[in-house]
Short mmCIF file of C-alpha atoms and ligand atoms in Angstrom, two decimals:
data_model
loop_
_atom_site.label_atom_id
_atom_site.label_comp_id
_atom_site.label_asym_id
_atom_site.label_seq_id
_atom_site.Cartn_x
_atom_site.Cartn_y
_atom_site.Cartn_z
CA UNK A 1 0.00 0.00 0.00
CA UNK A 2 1.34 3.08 -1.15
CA UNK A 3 2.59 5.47 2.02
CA UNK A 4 3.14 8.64 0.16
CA UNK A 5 1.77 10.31 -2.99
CA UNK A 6 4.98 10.12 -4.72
CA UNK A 7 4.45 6.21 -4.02
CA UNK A 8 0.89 6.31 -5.08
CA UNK A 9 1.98 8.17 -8.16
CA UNK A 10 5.14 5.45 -8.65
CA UNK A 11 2.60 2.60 -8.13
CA UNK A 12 0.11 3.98 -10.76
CA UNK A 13 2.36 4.16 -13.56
CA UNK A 14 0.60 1.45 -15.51
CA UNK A 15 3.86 -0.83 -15.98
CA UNK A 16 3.98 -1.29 -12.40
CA UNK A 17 -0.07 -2.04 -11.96
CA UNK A 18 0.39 -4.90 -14.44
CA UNK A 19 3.08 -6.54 -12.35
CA UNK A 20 1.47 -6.06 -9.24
CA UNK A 21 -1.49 -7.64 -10.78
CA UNK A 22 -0.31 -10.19 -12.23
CA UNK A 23 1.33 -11.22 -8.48
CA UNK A 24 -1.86 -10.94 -7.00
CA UNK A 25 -3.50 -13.10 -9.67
CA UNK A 26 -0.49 -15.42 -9.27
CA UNK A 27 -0.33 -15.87 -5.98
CA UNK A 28 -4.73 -16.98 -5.69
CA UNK A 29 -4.08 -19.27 -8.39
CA UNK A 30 -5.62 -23.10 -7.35
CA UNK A 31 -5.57 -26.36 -8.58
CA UNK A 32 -7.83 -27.30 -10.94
CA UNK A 33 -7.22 -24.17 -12.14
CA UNK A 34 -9.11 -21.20 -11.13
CA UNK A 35 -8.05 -17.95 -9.14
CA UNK A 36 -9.45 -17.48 -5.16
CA UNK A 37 -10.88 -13.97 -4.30
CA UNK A 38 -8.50 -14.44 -1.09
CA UNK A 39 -6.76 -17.23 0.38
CA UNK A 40 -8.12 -16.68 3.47
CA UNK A 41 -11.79 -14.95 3.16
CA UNK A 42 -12.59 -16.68 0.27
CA UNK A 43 -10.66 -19.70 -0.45
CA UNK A 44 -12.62 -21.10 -2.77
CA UNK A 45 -14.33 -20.67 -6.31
CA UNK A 46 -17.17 -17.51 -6.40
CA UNK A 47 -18.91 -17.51 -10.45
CA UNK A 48 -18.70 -13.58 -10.73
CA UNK A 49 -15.11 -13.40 -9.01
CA UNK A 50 -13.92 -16.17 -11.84
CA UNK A 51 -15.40 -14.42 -14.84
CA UNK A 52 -13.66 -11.04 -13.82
CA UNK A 53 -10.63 -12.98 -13.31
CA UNK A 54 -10.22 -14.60 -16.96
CA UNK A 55 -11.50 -11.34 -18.29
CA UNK A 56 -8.00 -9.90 -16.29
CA UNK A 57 -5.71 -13.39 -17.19
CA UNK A 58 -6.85 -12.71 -20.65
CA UNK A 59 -5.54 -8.62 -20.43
CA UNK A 60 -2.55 -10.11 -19.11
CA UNK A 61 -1.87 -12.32 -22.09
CA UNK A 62 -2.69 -15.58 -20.92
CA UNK A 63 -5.06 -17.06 -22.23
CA UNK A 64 -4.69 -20.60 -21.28
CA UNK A 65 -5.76 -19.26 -17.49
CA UNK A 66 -8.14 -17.27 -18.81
CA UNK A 67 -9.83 -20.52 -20.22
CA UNK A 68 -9.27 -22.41 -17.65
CA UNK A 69 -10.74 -19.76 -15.14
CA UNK A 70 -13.78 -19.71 -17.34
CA UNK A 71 -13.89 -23.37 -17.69
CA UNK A 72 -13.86 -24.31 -14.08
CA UNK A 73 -16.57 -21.79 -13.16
CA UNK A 74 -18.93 -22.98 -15.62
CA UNK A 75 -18.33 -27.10 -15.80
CA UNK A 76 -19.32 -29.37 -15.00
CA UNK A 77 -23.28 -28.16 -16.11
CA UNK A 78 -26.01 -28.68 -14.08
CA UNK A 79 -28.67 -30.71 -16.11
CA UNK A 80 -30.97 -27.62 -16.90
CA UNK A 81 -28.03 -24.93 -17.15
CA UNK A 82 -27.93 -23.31 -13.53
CA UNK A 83 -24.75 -22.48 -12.60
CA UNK A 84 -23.94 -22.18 -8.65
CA UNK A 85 -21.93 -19.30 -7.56
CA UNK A 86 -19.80 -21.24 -5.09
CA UNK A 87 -17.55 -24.21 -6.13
CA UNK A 88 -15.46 -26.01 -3.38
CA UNK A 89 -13.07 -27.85 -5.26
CA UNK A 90 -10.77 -29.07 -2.85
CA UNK A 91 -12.94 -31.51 -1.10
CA UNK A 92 -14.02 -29.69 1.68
CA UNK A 93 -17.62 -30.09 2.97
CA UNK A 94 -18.05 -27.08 5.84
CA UNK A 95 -20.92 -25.76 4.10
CA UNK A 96 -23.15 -28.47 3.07
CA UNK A 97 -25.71 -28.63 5.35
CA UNK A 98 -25.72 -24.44 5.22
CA UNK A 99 -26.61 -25.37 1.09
CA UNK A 100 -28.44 -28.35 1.23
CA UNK A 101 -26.05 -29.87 -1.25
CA UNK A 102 -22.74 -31.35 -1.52
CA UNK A 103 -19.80 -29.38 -3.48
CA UNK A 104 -21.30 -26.50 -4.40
CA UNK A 105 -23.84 -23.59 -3.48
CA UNK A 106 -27.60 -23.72 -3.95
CA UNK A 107 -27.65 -20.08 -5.71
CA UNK A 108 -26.40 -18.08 -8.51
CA UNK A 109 -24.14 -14.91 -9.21
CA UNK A 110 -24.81 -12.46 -12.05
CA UNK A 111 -24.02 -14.24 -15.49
CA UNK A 112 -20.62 -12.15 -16.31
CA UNK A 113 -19.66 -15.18 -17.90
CA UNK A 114 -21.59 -14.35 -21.16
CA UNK A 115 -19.44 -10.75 -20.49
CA UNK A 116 -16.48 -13.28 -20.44
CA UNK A 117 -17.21 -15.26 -23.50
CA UNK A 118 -17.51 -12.13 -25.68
CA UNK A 119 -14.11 -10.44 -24.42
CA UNK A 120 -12.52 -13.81 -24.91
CA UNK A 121 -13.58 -14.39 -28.14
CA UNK A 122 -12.86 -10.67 -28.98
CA UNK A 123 -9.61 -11.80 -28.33
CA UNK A 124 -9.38 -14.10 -30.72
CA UNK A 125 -8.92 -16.84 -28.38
CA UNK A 126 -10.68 -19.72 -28.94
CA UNK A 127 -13.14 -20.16 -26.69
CA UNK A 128 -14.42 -24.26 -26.40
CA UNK A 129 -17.91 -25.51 -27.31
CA UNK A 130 -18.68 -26.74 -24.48
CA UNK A 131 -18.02 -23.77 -22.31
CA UNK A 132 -19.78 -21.43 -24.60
CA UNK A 133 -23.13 -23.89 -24.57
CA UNK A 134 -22.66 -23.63 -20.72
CA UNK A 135 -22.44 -19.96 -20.43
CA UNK A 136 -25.76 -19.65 -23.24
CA UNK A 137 -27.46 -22.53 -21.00
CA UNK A 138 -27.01 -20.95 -17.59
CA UNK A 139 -28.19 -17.58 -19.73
CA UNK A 140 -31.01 -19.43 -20.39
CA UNK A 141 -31.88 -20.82 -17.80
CA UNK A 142 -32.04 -17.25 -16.03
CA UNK A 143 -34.22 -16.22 -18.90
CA UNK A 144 -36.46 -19.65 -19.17
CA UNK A 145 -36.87 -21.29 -16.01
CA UNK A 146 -36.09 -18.71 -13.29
CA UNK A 147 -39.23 -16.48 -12.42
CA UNK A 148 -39.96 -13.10 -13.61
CA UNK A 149 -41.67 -10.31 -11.68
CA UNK A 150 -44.72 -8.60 -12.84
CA UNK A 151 -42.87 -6.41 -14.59
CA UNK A 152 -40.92 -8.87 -16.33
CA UNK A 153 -37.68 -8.37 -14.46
CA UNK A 154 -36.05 -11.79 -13.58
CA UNK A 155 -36.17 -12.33 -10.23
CA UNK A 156 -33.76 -13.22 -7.43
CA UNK A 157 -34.45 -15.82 -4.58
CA UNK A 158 -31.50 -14.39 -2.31
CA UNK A 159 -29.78 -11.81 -2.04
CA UNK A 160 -26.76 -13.33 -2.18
CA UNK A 161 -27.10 -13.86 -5.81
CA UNK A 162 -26.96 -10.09 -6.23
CA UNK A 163 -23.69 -9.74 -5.41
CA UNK A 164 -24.76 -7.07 -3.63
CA UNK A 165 -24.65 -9.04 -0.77
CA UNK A 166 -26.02 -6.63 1.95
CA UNK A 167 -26.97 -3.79 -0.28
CA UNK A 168 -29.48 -1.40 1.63
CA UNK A 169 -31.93 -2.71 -1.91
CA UNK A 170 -32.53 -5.78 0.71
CA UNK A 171 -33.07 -4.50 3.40
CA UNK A 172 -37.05 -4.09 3.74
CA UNK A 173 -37.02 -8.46 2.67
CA UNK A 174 -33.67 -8.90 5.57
CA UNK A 175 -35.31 -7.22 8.14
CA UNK A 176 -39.19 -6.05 8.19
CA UNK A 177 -39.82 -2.27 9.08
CA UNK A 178 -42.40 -3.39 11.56
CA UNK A 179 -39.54 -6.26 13.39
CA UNK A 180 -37.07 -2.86 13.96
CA UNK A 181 -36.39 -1.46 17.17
CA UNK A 182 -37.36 2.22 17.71
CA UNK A 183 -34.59 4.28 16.15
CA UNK A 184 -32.83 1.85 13.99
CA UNK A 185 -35.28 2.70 11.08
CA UNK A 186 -32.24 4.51 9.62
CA UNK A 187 -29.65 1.72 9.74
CA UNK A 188 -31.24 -1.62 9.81
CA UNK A 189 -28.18 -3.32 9.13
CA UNK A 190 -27.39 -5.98 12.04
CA UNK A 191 -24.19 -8.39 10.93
CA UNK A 192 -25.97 -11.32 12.89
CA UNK A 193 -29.56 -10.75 11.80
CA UNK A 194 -28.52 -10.48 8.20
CA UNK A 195 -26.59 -14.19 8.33
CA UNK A 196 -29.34 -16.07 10.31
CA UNK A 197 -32.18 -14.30 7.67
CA UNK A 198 -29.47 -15.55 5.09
CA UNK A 199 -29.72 -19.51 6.52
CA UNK A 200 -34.09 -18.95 6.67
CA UNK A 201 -33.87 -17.69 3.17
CA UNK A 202 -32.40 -20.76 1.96
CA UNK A 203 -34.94 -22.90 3.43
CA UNK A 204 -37.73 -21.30 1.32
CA UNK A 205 -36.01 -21.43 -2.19
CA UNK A 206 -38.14 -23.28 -4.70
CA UNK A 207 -36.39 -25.52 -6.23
CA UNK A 208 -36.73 -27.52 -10.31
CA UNK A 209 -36.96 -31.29 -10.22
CA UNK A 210 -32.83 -31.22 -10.88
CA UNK A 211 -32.82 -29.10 -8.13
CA UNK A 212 -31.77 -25.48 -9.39
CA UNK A 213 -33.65 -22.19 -7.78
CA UNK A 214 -36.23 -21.15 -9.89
CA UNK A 215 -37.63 -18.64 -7.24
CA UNK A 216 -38.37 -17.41 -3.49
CA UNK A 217 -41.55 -16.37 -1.90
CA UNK A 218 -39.99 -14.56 0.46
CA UNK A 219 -37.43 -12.64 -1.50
CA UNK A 220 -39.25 -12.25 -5.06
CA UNK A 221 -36.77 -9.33 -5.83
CA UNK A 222 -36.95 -7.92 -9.64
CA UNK A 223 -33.78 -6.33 -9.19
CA UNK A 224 -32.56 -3.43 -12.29
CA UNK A 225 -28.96 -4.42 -11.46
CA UNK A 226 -29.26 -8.54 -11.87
CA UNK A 227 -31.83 -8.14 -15.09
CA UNK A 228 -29.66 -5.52 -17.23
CA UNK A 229 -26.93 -8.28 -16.75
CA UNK A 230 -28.59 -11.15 -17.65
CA UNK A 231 -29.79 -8.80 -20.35
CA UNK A 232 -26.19 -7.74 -21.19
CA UNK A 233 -24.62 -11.05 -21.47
CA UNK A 234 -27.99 -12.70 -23.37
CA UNK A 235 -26.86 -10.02 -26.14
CA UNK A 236 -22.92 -10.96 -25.72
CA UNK A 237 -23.81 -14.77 -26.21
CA UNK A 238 -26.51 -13.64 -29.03
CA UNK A 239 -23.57 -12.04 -31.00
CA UNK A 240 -21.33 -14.94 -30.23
CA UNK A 241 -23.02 -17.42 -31.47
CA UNK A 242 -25.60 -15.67 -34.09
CA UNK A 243 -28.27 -16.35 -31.43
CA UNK A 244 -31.92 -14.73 -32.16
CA UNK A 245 -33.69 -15.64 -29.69
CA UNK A 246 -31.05 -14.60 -27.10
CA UNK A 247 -31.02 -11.28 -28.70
CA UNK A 248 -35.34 -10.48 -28.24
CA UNK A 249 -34.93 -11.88 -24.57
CA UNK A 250 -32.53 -8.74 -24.18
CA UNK A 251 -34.18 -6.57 -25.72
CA UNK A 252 -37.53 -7.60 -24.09
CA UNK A 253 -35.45 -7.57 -20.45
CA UNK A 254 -34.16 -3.66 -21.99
CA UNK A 255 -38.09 -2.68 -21.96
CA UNK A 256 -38.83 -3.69 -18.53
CA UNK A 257 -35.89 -2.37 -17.00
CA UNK A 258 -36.83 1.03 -18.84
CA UNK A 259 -39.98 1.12 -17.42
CA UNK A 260 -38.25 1.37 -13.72
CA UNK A 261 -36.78 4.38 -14.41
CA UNK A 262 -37.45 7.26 -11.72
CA UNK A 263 -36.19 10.34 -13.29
CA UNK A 264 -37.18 11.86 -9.41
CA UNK A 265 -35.07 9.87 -7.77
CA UNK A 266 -32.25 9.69 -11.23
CA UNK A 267 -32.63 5.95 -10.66
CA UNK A 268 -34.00 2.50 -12.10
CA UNK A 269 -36.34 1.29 -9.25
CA UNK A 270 -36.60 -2.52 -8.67
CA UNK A 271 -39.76 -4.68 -8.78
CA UNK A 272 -41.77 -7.02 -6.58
CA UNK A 273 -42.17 -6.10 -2.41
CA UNK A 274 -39.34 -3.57 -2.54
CA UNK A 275 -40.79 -1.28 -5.02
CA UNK A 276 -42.28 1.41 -2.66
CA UNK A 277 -39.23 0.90 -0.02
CA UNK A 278 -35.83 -0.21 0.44
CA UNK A 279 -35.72 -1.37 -3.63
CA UNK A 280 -35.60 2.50 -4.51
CA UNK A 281 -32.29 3.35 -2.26
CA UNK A 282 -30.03 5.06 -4.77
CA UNK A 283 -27.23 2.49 -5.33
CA UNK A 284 -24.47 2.61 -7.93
CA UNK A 285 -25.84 -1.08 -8.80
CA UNK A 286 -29.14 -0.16 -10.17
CA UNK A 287 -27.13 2.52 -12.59
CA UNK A 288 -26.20 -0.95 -14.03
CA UNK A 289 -29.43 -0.42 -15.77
CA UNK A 290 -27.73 1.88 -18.22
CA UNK A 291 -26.59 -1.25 -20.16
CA UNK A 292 -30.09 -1.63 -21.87
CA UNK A 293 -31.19 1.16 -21.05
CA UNK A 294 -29.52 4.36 -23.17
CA UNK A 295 -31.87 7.18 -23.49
CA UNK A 296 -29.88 10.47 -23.42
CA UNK A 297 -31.82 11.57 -20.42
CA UNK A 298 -30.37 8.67 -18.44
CA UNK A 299 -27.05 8.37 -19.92
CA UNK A 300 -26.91 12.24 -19.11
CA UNK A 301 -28.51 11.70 -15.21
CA UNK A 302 -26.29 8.52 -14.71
CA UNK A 303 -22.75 10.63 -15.29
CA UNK A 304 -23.66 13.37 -12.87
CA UNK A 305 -24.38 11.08 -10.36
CA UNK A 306 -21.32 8.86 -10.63
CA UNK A 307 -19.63 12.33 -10.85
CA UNK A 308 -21.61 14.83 -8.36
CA UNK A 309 -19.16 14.48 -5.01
CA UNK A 310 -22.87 14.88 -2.90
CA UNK A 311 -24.11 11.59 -4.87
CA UNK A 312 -21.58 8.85 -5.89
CA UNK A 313 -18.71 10.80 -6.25
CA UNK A 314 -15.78 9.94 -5.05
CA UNK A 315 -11.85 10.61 -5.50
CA UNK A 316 -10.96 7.09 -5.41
CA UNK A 317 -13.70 5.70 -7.43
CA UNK A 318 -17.45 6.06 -7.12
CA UNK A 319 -19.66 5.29 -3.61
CA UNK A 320 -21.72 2.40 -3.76
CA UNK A 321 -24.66 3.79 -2.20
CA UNK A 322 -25.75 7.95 -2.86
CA UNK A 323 -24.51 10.16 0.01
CA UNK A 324 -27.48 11.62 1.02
CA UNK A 325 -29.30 8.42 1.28
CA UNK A 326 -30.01 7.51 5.22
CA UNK A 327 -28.07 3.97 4.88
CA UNK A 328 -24.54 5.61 3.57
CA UNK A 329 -21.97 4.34 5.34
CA UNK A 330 -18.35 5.01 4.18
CA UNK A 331 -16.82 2.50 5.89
CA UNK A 332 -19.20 -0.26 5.91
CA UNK A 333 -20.01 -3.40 4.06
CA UNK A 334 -21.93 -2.83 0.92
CA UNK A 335 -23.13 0.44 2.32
CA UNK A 336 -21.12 2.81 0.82
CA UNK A 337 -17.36 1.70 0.38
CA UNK A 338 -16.18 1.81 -3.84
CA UNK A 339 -16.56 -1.88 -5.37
CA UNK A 340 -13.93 -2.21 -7.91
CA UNK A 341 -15.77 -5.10 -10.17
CA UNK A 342 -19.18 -2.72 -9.89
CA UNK A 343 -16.71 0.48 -11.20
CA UNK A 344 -15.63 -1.96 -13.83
CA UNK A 345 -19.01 -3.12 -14.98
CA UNK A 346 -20.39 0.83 -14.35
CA UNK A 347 -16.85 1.98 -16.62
CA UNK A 348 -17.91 -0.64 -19.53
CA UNK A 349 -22.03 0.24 -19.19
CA UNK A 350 -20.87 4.02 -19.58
CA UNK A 351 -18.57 3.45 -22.70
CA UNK A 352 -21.23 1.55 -24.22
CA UNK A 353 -23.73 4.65 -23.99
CA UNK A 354 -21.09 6.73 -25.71
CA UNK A 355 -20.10 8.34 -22.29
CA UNK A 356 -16.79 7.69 -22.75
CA UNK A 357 -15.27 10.62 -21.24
CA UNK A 358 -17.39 9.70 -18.45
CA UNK A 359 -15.91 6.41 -18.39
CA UNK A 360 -12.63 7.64 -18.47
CA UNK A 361 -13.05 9.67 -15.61
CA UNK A 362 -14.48 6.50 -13.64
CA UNK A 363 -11.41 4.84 -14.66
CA UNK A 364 -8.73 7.22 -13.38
CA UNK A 365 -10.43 7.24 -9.58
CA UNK A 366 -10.68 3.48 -9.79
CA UNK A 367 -7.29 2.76 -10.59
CA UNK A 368 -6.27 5.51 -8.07
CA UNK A 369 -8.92 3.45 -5.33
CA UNK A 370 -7.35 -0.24 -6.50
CA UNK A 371 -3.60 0.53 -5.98
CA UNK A 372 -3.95 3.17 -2.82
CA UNK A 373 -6.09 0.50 -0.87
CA UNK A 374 -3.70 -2.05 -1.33
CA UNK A 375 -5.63 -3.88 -4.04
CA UNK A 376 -8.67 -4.49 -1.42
CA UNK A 377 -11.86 -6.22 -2.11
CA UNK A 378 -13.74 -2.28 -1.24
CA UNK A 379 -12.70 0.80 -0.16
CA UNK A 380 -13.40 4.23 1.09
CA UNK A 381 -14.60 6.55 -1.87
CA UNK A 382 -13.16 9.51 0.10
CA UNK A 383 -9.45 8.40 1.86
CA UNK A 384 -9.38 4.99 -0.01
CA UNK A 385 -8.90 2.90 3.82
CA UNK A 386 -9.63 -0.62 2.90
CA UNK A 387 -12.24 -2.88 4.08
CA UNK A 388 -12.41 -6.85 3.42
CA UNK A 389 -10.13 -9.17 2.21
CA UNK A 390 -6.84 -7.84 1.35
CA UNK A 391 -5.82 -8.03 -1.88
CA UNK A 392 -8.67 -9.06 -3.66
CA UNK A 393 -8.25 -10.60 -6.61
CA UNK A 394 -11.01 -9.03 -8.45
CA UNK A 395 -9.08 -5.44 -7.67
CA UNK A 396 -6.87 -6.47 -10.88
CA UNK A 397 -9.51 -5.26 -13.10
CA UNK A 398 -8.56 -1.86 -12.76
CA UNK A 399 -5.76 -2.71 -15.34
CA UNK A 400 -8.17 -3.27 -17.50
CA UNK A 401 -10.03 -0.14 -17.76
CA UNK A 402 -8.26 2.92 -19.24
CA UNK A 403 -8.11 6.22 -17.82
CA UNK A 404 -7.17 7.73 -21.05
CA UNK A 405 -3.72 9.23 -19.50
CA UNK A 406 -1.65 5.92 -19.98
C1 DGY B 1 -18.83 -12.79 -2.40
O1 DGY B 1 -18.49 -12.56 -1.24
O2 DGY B 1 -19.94 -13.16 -2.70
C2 DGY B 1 -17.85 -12.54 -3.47
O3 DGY B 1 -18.29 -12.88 -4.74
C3 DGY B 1 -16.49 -13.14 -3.15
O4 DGY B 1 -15.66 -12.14 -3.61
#
C-alpha cells in the first residue's frame, strides 16, 4: 500500500499495476485451475469473481488461465443450465448442510460469464464448445426457467445472488420495518440478523426437479442491477453465437428495465415487495441499468451522479450507495465503500452509452482506489482505507479499464 503520494503516483504508472497484478493473480491461483478472491476470506471458487478474473488473465496475455478460469466456473453443467456461484473444489464439505447440497452452493451470481465469452472471443482466443453452450445454458436458464416479476424483471431468490450481498436494496425483505427497534429505522443493518435471515432464506427457495432455484416467496426481488446483466450477457452470447432468440430476450429484459426508471429519484427502481421501499435506495448497482437502457436523459442523469461528489462521487472511485441516502456508510459493508468489479461493470455500461469521457473519468479514480487500498476487495470513496479481504483478486480489473492518460 502506497505510504506517500509520490508512491501512489510510482505505483500507478501502468507498468507497475500490471506486475502487481499479475502477483496478485499469481499468488490466488488453485488447482484445478481457477483464481481465489482471497486465500483466506474466500478460499474457494465464487462464479462472478472467476469471470472477472479470466477477463483480467486474458488482459494479461494468458489465455490458457483465462480458459481455464472460465472453464472451471462454468463445468461441470447442471442438467438444466444453472450455474452455482460457489464451487469447493478441494474436497471440503463445511458448508453443506448451510446449502443443502454437496460441493457447491444452492444459488447463482450475475451471469458475467456471457461478459467473459464475448471479451474472450474478442480476443481471438478460442473459446471451447462446451463452455460457450454452458455460459448460453445458464443464460437461459435465467431467462427460461427462473421467475420473472410482474414487470418482467427476472427475479432473485436471495440476495446473495446479487452480489450485492447486503446492499441497503434488501433491506425491507432482511429485516421487516415493523420487526425494527425504535430508532434503527435509519440503519437496519445488524451483521448477525442479516446471516441467520441468510440460513431462513435458503430454506424457502423453490427448487426444479434437478434441483436449481427457480424462485423465493420470500425474497421475489426484480432487481434493475441482476436483469440488465442477464440482459447484457444474453446479447454478448446472441452475438457470439448468431443467437436470435437470445437477442429479443434482451431486448424484451431492456423494456422492462426502462420502465423502472425514476427520473425523481435519477434511478432504475426494482420490482416485486421492494418497489415502494428499500428497492428504490439510490445504489451505484441499479445505474447498471444503463446497459439496456440508453436514453440520453439517463445516460446524461447517470454521469452526474457517478460524478456529483454529494451523490456517488468519489476521488478514489465512485460510492456504492448515494450520500445523502439515510443507509450511507463510508466504511461499511456494501453500504457505501467503492466496489472495484461494480466500477468496472459501471466503466464498460458508460462506454457503451457513448459516455466515454465519463468512463474515463471513472477509470482514473478506480485505478487511483485499486492501488492506494492495497488492491482491497472495497474501499473508502473519500481516503481509499480498505475494508475486506486484502488483496482481492477481483481489484486487478482496474488494469483493464483505461483512464485515457496511460
Ligand atoms: C462474495 O463474497 O460473494 C464474493 O463474490 C467473493 O468475492
Amino acid at each position: 500500500m502506497p505510504s506517500s503520494p509520490a508512491e501512489e503516483a510510482a505505483a500507478l504508472d501502468p507498468t507497475a499495476m500490471r506486475a502487481a497484478a499479475r502477483e496478485v493473480l499469481e499468488v490466488h491461483w488453485r488447482e484445478p485451475g481457477f483464481t481465489c478472491p482471497n486465500g483466506t476470506t474466500y478460499p474457494w471458487l465464487w462464479l462472478w469473481d472467476s469471470c472477472f478474473h479470466s477477463i483480467v488473465w486474458a488482459e494479461l496475455g494468458e489465455p490458457e488461465r483465462a480458459l481455464s478460469e472460465l472453464r472451471t466456473a462454468l463445468l461441470p453443467a447442471s442438467p438444466d443450465g444453472f450455474v452455482p456461484h460457489l464451487r469447493y473444489l478441494d474436497g471440503s464439505d463445511v458448508h453443506q448442510s448451510f446449502w443443502g447440497r454437496p460441493a457447491t452452493s444452492s444459488i447463482t451470481q450475475p451471469p458475467i460469464y456471457g461478459l467473459t465469452v464475448e471479451e474472450l472471443v474478442r480476443r481471438g482466443i478460442e473459446v471451447p464448445g462446451e463452455v460457450v453452450d454452458a455460459a448460453v445454458d445458464g443464460v437461459r436458464f435465467l431467462l427460461e426457467r427462473r421467475r420473472r416479476s410482474s414487470g418482467g424483471l427476472v427475479e432473485l431468490v436471495h440476495p446473495w445472488e446479487s452480489g450485492c450481498d447486503h446492499s441497503p436494496r434488501w433491506d425491507d425483505l432482511m429485516v421487516p420495518v415493523e420487526s425494527r427497534p425504535p430508532g434503527a429505522e435509519l440503519d437496519p443493518y445488524d451483521e448477525q440478523r442479516w446471516f441467520d435471515r441468510k440460513g431462513e432464506l435458503l430454506a424457502t427457495l423453490h427448487l426444479s426437479p434437478q434441483g436449481s432455484p427457480l424462485w423465493n416467496d420470500e425474497f421475489p426481488v426484480g432487481s434493475v442491477a441482476f436483469t440488465a446483466l442477464v440482459a447484457r450477457s444474453a446479447r454478448a452470447l446472441a452475438a457470439v453465437g448468431g443467437d436470435d432468440s437470445l437477442a429479443r430476450h434482451a431486448d424484451e429484459l431492456g423494456e422492462a428495465v426502462a420502465e423502472r426508471w425514476e427520473p425523481g429519484r435519477r434511478t432504475w427502481v426494482d420490482d416485486g415487495p421492494t418497489a415502494q421501499g428499500s428497492g428504490r435506495i439510490r445504489t451505484s448497482e441499479a445505474l447498471l441499468g444503463l446497459f439496456v437502457d440508453r436514453r440520453p436523459e439517463t445516460v446524461t442523469a447517470v454521469v452526474a451522479e457517478l460524478e456529483d461528489l454529494d451523490a456517488f462521487g468519489g476521488p478514489y472511485g465512485p460510492a456504492q450507495v448515494h450520500r445523502a441516502e439515510p443507509t450511507y456508510r463510508r466504511h461499511s459493508y456494501w453500504r457505501g465503500p467503492s466496489w472495484p468489479q461494480l466500477d468496472f461493470l459501471l466503466w464498460l455500461a458508460l462506454s457503451e452509452a457513448g459516455a466515454g469521457d465519463a468512463a474515463a473519468r471513472l477509470a482514473a479514480t478506480t485505478r487511483r482506489g485499486a492501488v492506494a487500498s492495497g488492491w482491497a476487495e472495497y474501499w473508502d470513496p473519500d481516503d481509499a482505507r480498505p475494508g475486506g479481504a486484502v488483496p482481492q483478486s477481483w481489484t486487478t480489473l482496474a488494469i483493464y479499464i483505461p483512464d485515457g492518460t496511460a
